Tab-separated table of C-alpha atoms in Angstrom:
chain	number	residue	atom	x	y	z
A	1	UNK	CA	21.299	-25.715	-6.018
A	2	UNK	CA	21.451	-22.258	-4.403
A	3	UNK	CA	22.525	-19.075	-6.158
A	4	UNK	CA	24.773	-16.176	-5.224
A	5	UNK	CA	23.479	-12.657	-4.673
A	6	UNK	CA	25.680	-9.555	-4.754
A	7	UNK	CA	24.699	-6.134	-3.450
A	8	UNK	CA	27.116	-3.576	-4.885
A	9	UNK	CA	27.004	-0.259	-3.077
A	10	UNK	CA	29.272	2.749	-3.058
A	11	UNK	CA	31.431	1.590	-0.141
A	12	UNK	CA	30.867	-2.163	0.266
A	13	UNK	CA	30.214	-5.293	-1.772
A	14	UNK	CA	28.013	-7.817	0.017
A	15	UNK	CA	27.597	-11.415	-1.094
A	16	UNK	CA	25.168	-14.102	0.035
A	17	UNK	CA	24.400	-17.682	-0.892
A	18	UNK	CA	20.603	-17.949	-1.066
A	19	UNK	CA	18.296	-20.936	-1.449
A	20	UNK	CA	15.250	-21.097	-3.715
A	21	UNK	CA	12.939	-19.910	-0.907
A	22	UNK	CA	14.968	-16.742	-0.359
A	23	UNK	CA	16.729	-17.854	2.815
A	24	UNK	CA	20.330	-16.699	3.267
A	25	UNK	CA	22.631	-19.658	3.903
A	26	UNK	CA	25.821	-17.638	4.371
A	27	UNK	CA	27.019	-14.113	3.622
A	28	UNK	CA	30.139	-11.973	3.513
A	29	UNK	CA	31.010	-8.297	3.169
A	30	UNK	CA	34.034	-6.617	1.594
A	31	UNK	CA	34.955	-2.928	1.773
A	32	UNK	CA	35.666	-1.247	-1.538
A	33	UNK	CA	39.066	0.402	-1.592
A	34	UNK	CA	39.996	1.575	-5.036
A	35	UNK	CA	36.919	2.306	-7.166
A	36	UNK	CA	38.284	1.213	-10.536
A	37	UNK	CA	36.142	-1.490	-12.205
A	38	UNK	CA	38.919	-4.110	-11.994
A	39	UNK	CA	39.513	-3.412	-8.284
A	40	UNK	CA	35.783	-3.570	-7.511
A	41	UNK	CA	35.453	-6.855	-9.395
A	42	UNK	CA	38.250	-8.272	-7.227
A	43	UNK	CA	36.455	-7.107	-4.063
A	44	UNK	CA	33.239	-8.750	-5.268
A	45	UNK	CA	35.135	-11.958	-6.066
A	46	UNK	CA	36.651	-12.061	-2.568
A	47	UNK	CA	33.237	-11.514	-0.941
A	48	UNK	CA	31.687	-14.162	-3.198
A	49	UNK	CA	34.365	-16.727	-2.348
A	50	UNK	CA	33.992	-16.055	1.372
A	51	UNK	CA	30.212	-16.530	1.191
A	52	UNK	CA	30.425	-19.704	-0.904
A	53	UNK	CA	33.130	-21.166	1.349
A	54	UNK	CA	31.063	-20.404	4.450
A	55	UNK	CA	27.982	-21.999	2.878
A	56	UNK	CA	29.914	-25.143	2.008
A	57	UNK	CA	28.036	-25.589	-1.261
A	58	UNK	CA	28.374	-24.781	-4.943
A	59	UNK	CA	26.194	-22.174	-6.621
A	60	UNK	CA	24.684	-22.312	-10.085
A	61	UNK	CA	24.818	-18.616	-10.926
A	62	UNK	CA	25.131	-15.073	-9.636
A	63	UNK	CA	22.831	-12.073	-9.576
A	64	UNK	CA	24.150	-8.566	-8.950
A	65	UNK	CA	22.119	-5.599	-7.784
A	66	UNK	CA	24.016	-2.398	-8.553
A	67	UNK	CA	23.079	1.218	-7.894
A	68	UNK	CA	22.973	2.703	-11.361
A	69	UNK	CA	21.412	2.483	-14.782
A	70	UNK	CA	21.853	-0.857	-16.549
A	71	UNK	CA	21.770	-1.318	-20.331
A	72	UNK	CA	19.105	-4.022	-20.639
A	73	UNK	CA	20.370	-7.594	-20.312
A	74	UNK	CA	23.909	-6.635	-21.366
A	75	UNK	CA	25.172	-6.259	-17.813
A	76	UNK	CA	26.720	-2.906	-18.752
A	77	UNK	CA	26.480	-0.214	-16.083
A	78	UNK	CA	25.689	2.866	-18.157
A	79	UNK	CA	25.875	5.239	-15.187
A	80	UNK	CA	26.862	4.390	-11.604
A	81	UNK	CA	27.156	7.721	-9.747
A	82	UNK	CA	28.277	6.181	-6.439
A	83	UNK	CA	31.286	4.611	-8.129
A	84	UNK	CA	31.918	7.288	-10.749
A	85	UNK	CA	31.462	4.741	-13.552
A	86	UNK	CA	30.111	5.081	-17.069
A	87	UNK	CA	29.607	2.217	-19.532
A	88	UNK	CA	31.380	-0.466	-17.486
A	89	UNK	CA	30.734	-4.080	-18.678
A	90	UNK	CA	30.352	-5.396	-15.133
A	91	UNK	CA	28.466	-8.540	-16.097
A	92	UNK	CA	31.114	-9.685	-18.576
A	93	UNK	CA	33.945	-8.868	-16.157
A	94	UNK	CA	32.321	-10.875	-13.364
A	95	UNK	CA	31.506	-13.831	-15.607
A	96	UNK	CA	35.170	-14.009	-16.566
A	97	UNK	CA	36.362	-13.642	-12.969
A	98	UNK	CA	33.834	-15.911	-11.220
A	99	UNK	CA	33.398	-18.565	-13.876
A	100	UNK	CA	29.610	-18.883	-13.818
A	101	UNK	CA	26.590	-17.061	-15.288
A	102	UNK	CA	26.037	-13.529	-13.992
A	103	UNK	CA	22.980	-11.320	-14.291
A	104	UNK	CA	23.268	-7.610	-13.438
A	105	UNK	CA	20.183	-5.584	-12.520
A	106	UNK	CA	19.472	-2.260	-10.895
A	107	UNK	CA	19.635	-2.463	-7.099
A	108	UNK	CA	15.972	-1.486	-6.730
A	109	UNK	CA	14.896	-4.173	-9.177
A	110	UNK	CA	16.779	-6.674	-7.035
A	111	UNK	CA	15.238	-5.330	-3.823
A	112	UNK	CA	11.731	-5.391	-5.299
A	113	UNK	CA	12.175	-8.983	-6.477
A	114	UNK	CA	13.377	-9.963	-3.024
A	115	UNK	CA	10.370	-8.342	-1.354
A	116	UNK	CA	7.982	-9.891	-3.885
A	117	UNK	CA	9.238	-13.413	-3.308
A	118	UNK	CA	10.350	-13.413	0.323
A	119	UNK	CA	9.160	-10.191	1.956
A	120	UNK	CA	6.366	-7.631	2.094
A	121	UNK	CA	5.259	-8.246	-1.490
A	122	UNK	CA	4.412	-11.931	-1.153
A	123	UNK	CA	1.181	-12.705	-2.980
A	124	UNK	CA	1.184	-9.492	-5.036
A	125	UNK	CA	1.243	-9.453	-8.833
A	126	UNK	CA	1.290	-5.698	-9.398
A	127	UNK	CA	3.635	-3.835	-7.088
A	128	UNK	CA	5.570	-0.589	-6.955
A	129	UNK	CA	8.654	-0.364	-4.740
A	130	UNK	CA	10.216	2.939	-3.664
A	131	UNK	CA	13.421	3.211	-1.646
A	132	UNK	CA	14.792	6.532	-0.454
A	133	UNK	CA	18.309	6.182	0.901
A	134	UNK	CA	21.400	7.923	-0.385
A	135	UNK	CA	19.437	8.254	-3.623
A	136	UNK	CA	15.859	7.727	-4.781
A	137	UNK	CA	14.990	4.543	-6.632
A	138	UNK	CA	11.980	2.511	-7.620
A	139	UNK	CA	11.033	-0.687	-9.391
A	140	UNK	CA	7.879	-1.829	-11.144
A	141	UNK	CA	6.401	-5.316	-11.046
A	142	UNK	CA	3.426	-5.892	-13.355
A	143	UNK	CA	1.714	-9.231	-13.719
A	144	UNK	CA	4.349	-10.785	-11.482
A	145	UNK	CA	7.222	-9.731	-13.743
A	146	UNK	CA	9.825	-6.982	-13.444
A	147	UNK	CA	9.341	-4.167	-15.917
A	148	UNK	CA	12.720	-3.289	-17.434
A	149	UNK	CA	11.653	-0.996	-20.283
A	150	UNK	CA	13.005	-0.895	-23.823
A	151	UNK	CA	16.489	0.130	-22.728
A	152	UNK	CA	16.500	-1.585	-19.339
A	153	UNK	CA	16.150	1.588	-17.248
A	154	UNK	CA	12.444	1.605	-16.351
A	155	UNK	CA	11.613	2.753	-12.834
A	156	UNK	CA	14.241	5.482	-12.470
A	157	UNK	CA	12.044	7.581	-10.205
A	158	UNK	CA	15.011	9.519	-8.842
A	159	UNK	CA	15.759	10.895	-12.286
A	160	UNK	CA	12.397	12.317	-13.236
A	161	UNK	CA	12.706	16.091	-13.569
A	162	UNK	CA	11.015	18.185	-10.895
A	163	UNK	CA	12.735	21.567	-11.407
A	164	UNK	CA	13.713	22.728	-14.918
A	165	UNK	CA	17.449	23.486	-14.925
A	166	UNK	CA	17.544	22.867	-11.179
A	167	UNK	CA	20.178	21.344	-8.896
A	168	UNK	CA	22.730	19.078	-10.532
A	169	UNK	CA	22.178	15.394	-9.833
A	170	UNK	CA	24.845	12.718	-9.455
A	171	UNK	CA	23.768	11.381	-12.861
A	172	UNK	CA	25.026	14.628	-14.399
A	173	UNK	CA	21.624	16.038	-15.326
A	174	UNK	CA	19.773	18.990	-13.815
A	175	UNK	CA	16.610	19.113	-11.741
A	176	UNK	CA	16.198	15.403	-10.882
A	177	UNK	CA	14.033	14.381	-7.935
A	178	UNK	CA	17.088	12.715	-6.371
A	179	UNK	CA	18.934	16.053	-6.394
A	180	UNK	CA	16.333	17.346	-3.919
A	181	UNK	CA	15.047	14.300	-2.011
A	182	UNK	CA	17.866	11.735	-2.021
A	183	UNK	CA	19.749	11.345	1.248
A	184	UNK	CA	23.085	12.584	-0.118
A	185	UNK	CA	21.412	15.693	-1.459
A	186	UNK	CA	19.355	16.320	1.673
A	187	UNK	CA	22.709	16.345	3.468
A	188	UNK	CA	24.258	18.632	0.832
A	189	UNK	CA	21.417	21.155	1.062
A	190	UNK	CA	21.518	21.093	4.866
A	191	UNK	CA	25.292	21.654	4.857
A	192	UNK	CA	24.822	24.592	2.500
A	193	UNK	CA	22.396	26.132	4.982
A	194	UNK	CA	24.732	25.397	7.907
A	195	UNK	CA	27.584	27.139	6.049
A	196	UNK	CA	25.575	30.384	5.817
A	197	UNK	CA	25.520	30.662	9.612
A	198	UNK	CA	21.835	31.646	9.504
A	199	UNK	CA	20.516	28.496	11.191
A	200	UNK	CA	21.054	28.617	14.928
A	201	UNK	CA	19.132	25.336	15.292
A	202	UNK	CA	21.502	23.512	12.940
A	203	UNK	CA	24.479	25.030	14.768
A	204	UNK	CA	23.144	23.624	18.027
A	205	UNK	CA	22.384	20.200	16.541
A	206	UNK	CA	25.757	19.789	14.854
A	207	UNK	CA	28.113	22.022	16.821
A	208	UNK	CA	28.862	23.656	13.482
A	209	UNK	CA	30.424	20.436	12.155
A	210	UNK	CA	29.117	19.614	8.638
A	211	UNK	CA	30.273	15.996	9.069
A	212	UNK	CA	27.523	15.546	11.679
A	213	UNK	CA	24.747	16.459	9.252
A	214	UNK	CA	22.350	13.645	8.277
A	215	UNK	CA	18.793	13.627	6.879
A	216	UNK	CA	17.642	13.121	10.479
A	217	UNK	CA	19.384	16.403	11.382
A	218	UNK	CA	17.329	18.178	8.741
A	219	UNK	CA	14.092	16.669	10.048
A	220	UNK	CA	15.009	17.669	13.612
A	221	UNK	CA	15.785	21.239	12.548
A	222	UNK	CA	12.541	21.474	10.597
A	223	UNK	CA	10.551	20.142	13.565
A	224	UNK	CA	12.308	22.635	15.832
A	225	UNK	CA	10.928	25.499	13.750
A	226	UNK	CA	13.955	26.509	11.681
A	227	UNK	CA	12.336	28.301	8.736
A	228	UNK	CA	14.975	27.607	6.094
A	229	UNK	CA	15.479	24.003	7.179
A	230	UNK	CA	11.733	23.488	7.034
A	231	UNK	CA	11.676	24.918	3.503
A	232	UNK	CA	14.259	22.363	2.317
A	233	UNK	CA	12.461	19.582	4.188
A	234	UNK	CA	8.949	20.416	3.028
A	235	UNK	CA	10.038	20.909	-0.589
A	236	UNK	CA	11.777	17.542	-0.694
A	237	UNK	CA	8.882	15.782	1.031
A	238	UNK	CA	6.297	17.325	-1.287
A	239	UNK	CA	8.292	16.551	-4.437
A	240	UNK	CA	8.696	12.954	-3.332
A	241	UNK	CA	5.031	12.583	-2.391
A	242	UNK	CA	3.760	13.988	-5.684
A	243	UNK	CA	6.205	11.883	-7.711
A	244	UNK	CA	5.157	8.639	-6.004
A	245	UNK	CA	1.461	9.578	-6.158
A	246	UNK	CA	1.754	10.170	-9.894
A	247	UNK	CA	3.374	6.763	-10.347
A	248	UNK	CA	0.512	5.164	-8.407
A	249	UNK	CA	-1.937	6.913	-10.740
A	250	UNK	CA	-0.069	5.689	-13.829
A	251	UNK	CA	0.727	2.146	-12.671
A	252	UNK	CA	-2.260	1.319	-10.427
A	253	UNK	CA	-0.292	-1.107	-8.220
A	254	UNK	CA	-2.013	-3.336	-5.682
A	255	UNK	CA	0.881	-2.835	-3.290
A	256	UNK	CA	3.296	0.014	-2.585
A	257	UNK	CA	6.470	-1.050	-0.756
A	258	UNK	CA	8.527	1.644	0.989
A	259	UNK	CA	12.098	1.315	2.224
A	260	UNK	CA	15.536	2.860	2.441
A	261	UNK	CA	17.371	4.683	5.203
A	262	UNK	CA	15.661	8.051	4.796
A	263	UNK	CA	12.141	6.608	5.013
A	264	UNK	CA	13.197	4.358	7.893
A	265	UNK	CA	14.904	7.007	10.020
A	266	UNK	CA	12.872	10.097	9.059
A	267	UNK	CA	9.280	9.198	9.990
A	268	UNK	CA	8.042	12.651	9.055
A	269	UNK	CA	9.147	12.229	5.437
A	270	UNK	CA	7.553	8.775	5.291
A	271	UNK	CA	4.310	10.140	6.767
A	272	UNK	CA	4.198	12.966	4.234
A	273	UNK	CA	4.829	10.519	1.398
A	274	UNK	CA	1.931	8.295	2.469
A	275	UNK	CA	-0.345	11.286	3.020
A	276	UNK	CA	0.675	12.599	-0.396
A	277	UNK	CA	-0.222	9.335	-2.120
A	278	UNK	CA	-3.631	9.454	-0.445
A	279	UNK	CA	-4.096	13.104	-1.408
A	280	UNK	CA	-2.651	13.242	-4.929
A	281	UNK	CA	-3.041	9.801	-6.531
A	282	UNK	CA	-6.287	9.422	-8.446
A	283	UNK	CA	-9.100	7.962	-6.395
A	284	UNK	CA	-9.581	4.914	-8.615
A	285	UNK	CA	-5.843	4.107	-8.796
A	286	UNK	CA	-5.491	3.896	-5.013
A	287	UNK	CA	-8.625	1.890	-4.323
A	288	UNK	CA	-7.458	-1.248	-2.544
A	289	UNK	CA	-3.837	-0.063	-2.486
A	290	UNK	CA	-1.873	-1.608	0.374
A	291	UNK	CA	1.128	0.439	1.560
A	292	UNK	CA	3.738	-1.602	3.424
A	293	UNK	CA	7.272	-1.190	4.706
A	294	UNK	CA	9.932	-3.443	3.209
A	295	UNK	CA	10.436	-6.494	5.430
A	296	UNK	CA	13.871	-7.716	4.414
A	297	UNK	CA	15.852	-4.605	5.345
A	298	UNK	CA	19.355	-4.473	3.917
A	299	UNK	CA	19.007	-8.051	2.668
A	300	UNK	CA	16.246	-7.389	0.132
A	301	UNK	CA	18.697	-6.644	-2.691
A	302	UNK	CA	20.925	-9.600	-1.852
A	303	UNK	CA	18.018	-12.020	-1.802
A	304	UNK	CA	16.385	-10.571	-4.884
A	305	UNK	CA	19.588	-10.598	-6.915
A	306	UNK	CA	20.188	-14.245	-6.018
A	307	UNK	CA	16.619	-15.227	-6.932
A	308	UNK	CA	16.855	-13.354	-10.241
A	309	UNK	CA	19.948	-15.394	-11.087
């Protein structure tokens, strides 16, 4: 019997009925209106029902990939910056609402599991997955198993500290990698520069409208020779490259999977990350390392969450 996968983001809940081979049978998407936990659970339930109805089959359980830090197997979202949540018992709420077993994992753990079983990680036993989108996330697979850590929050690459007492991150702490290299914060830093009026290149690219700023805008400004834009861009790229290279040195994965909107749409950042791994990871740790792009796109988390269920 197939299982249900849920991808819970900051603006949408996506649901898919997935078979044991990782093929999506049917899917549905529901916009999140109110961000309260009860309202979000209702949105998830509506998306789940639509997917199950479209598939025309029952499901035996549900896996949820959520952007945030999860307390072990409890299903409690300790911190979910995109939703403004702290200590929300999402797993228990969904079990009550949906009526079948629910497993909640970090969205990158779900994506990594999807890639391992149905995407770019097939055949690997030791794999490190890094996605750079609105935030920075990673997941560790060792010996064919997800590494959760003692408290369930292993792999939080975006929240390693890169600048003591630096920029405030969405998690509430200071100096996290995500505060410099995550998509939301690349946009924030670029808007701050635009607001100074010193960047004529950014003014030309955006017409002075901060709403038009994206990470691609920053890369374009840096490539066009804007000194301050290039400083933001190079700092973020270098921090990201060194962080991932250090993880390769520590974990010695056979495969490094890269994904997320920033790495997909900003080829310069991806190139610098790969070059950084080759330059900064220890020689022995990167021997035989295969670096691949994620194959499943936006569906990796949906598929992985369903397979984890």
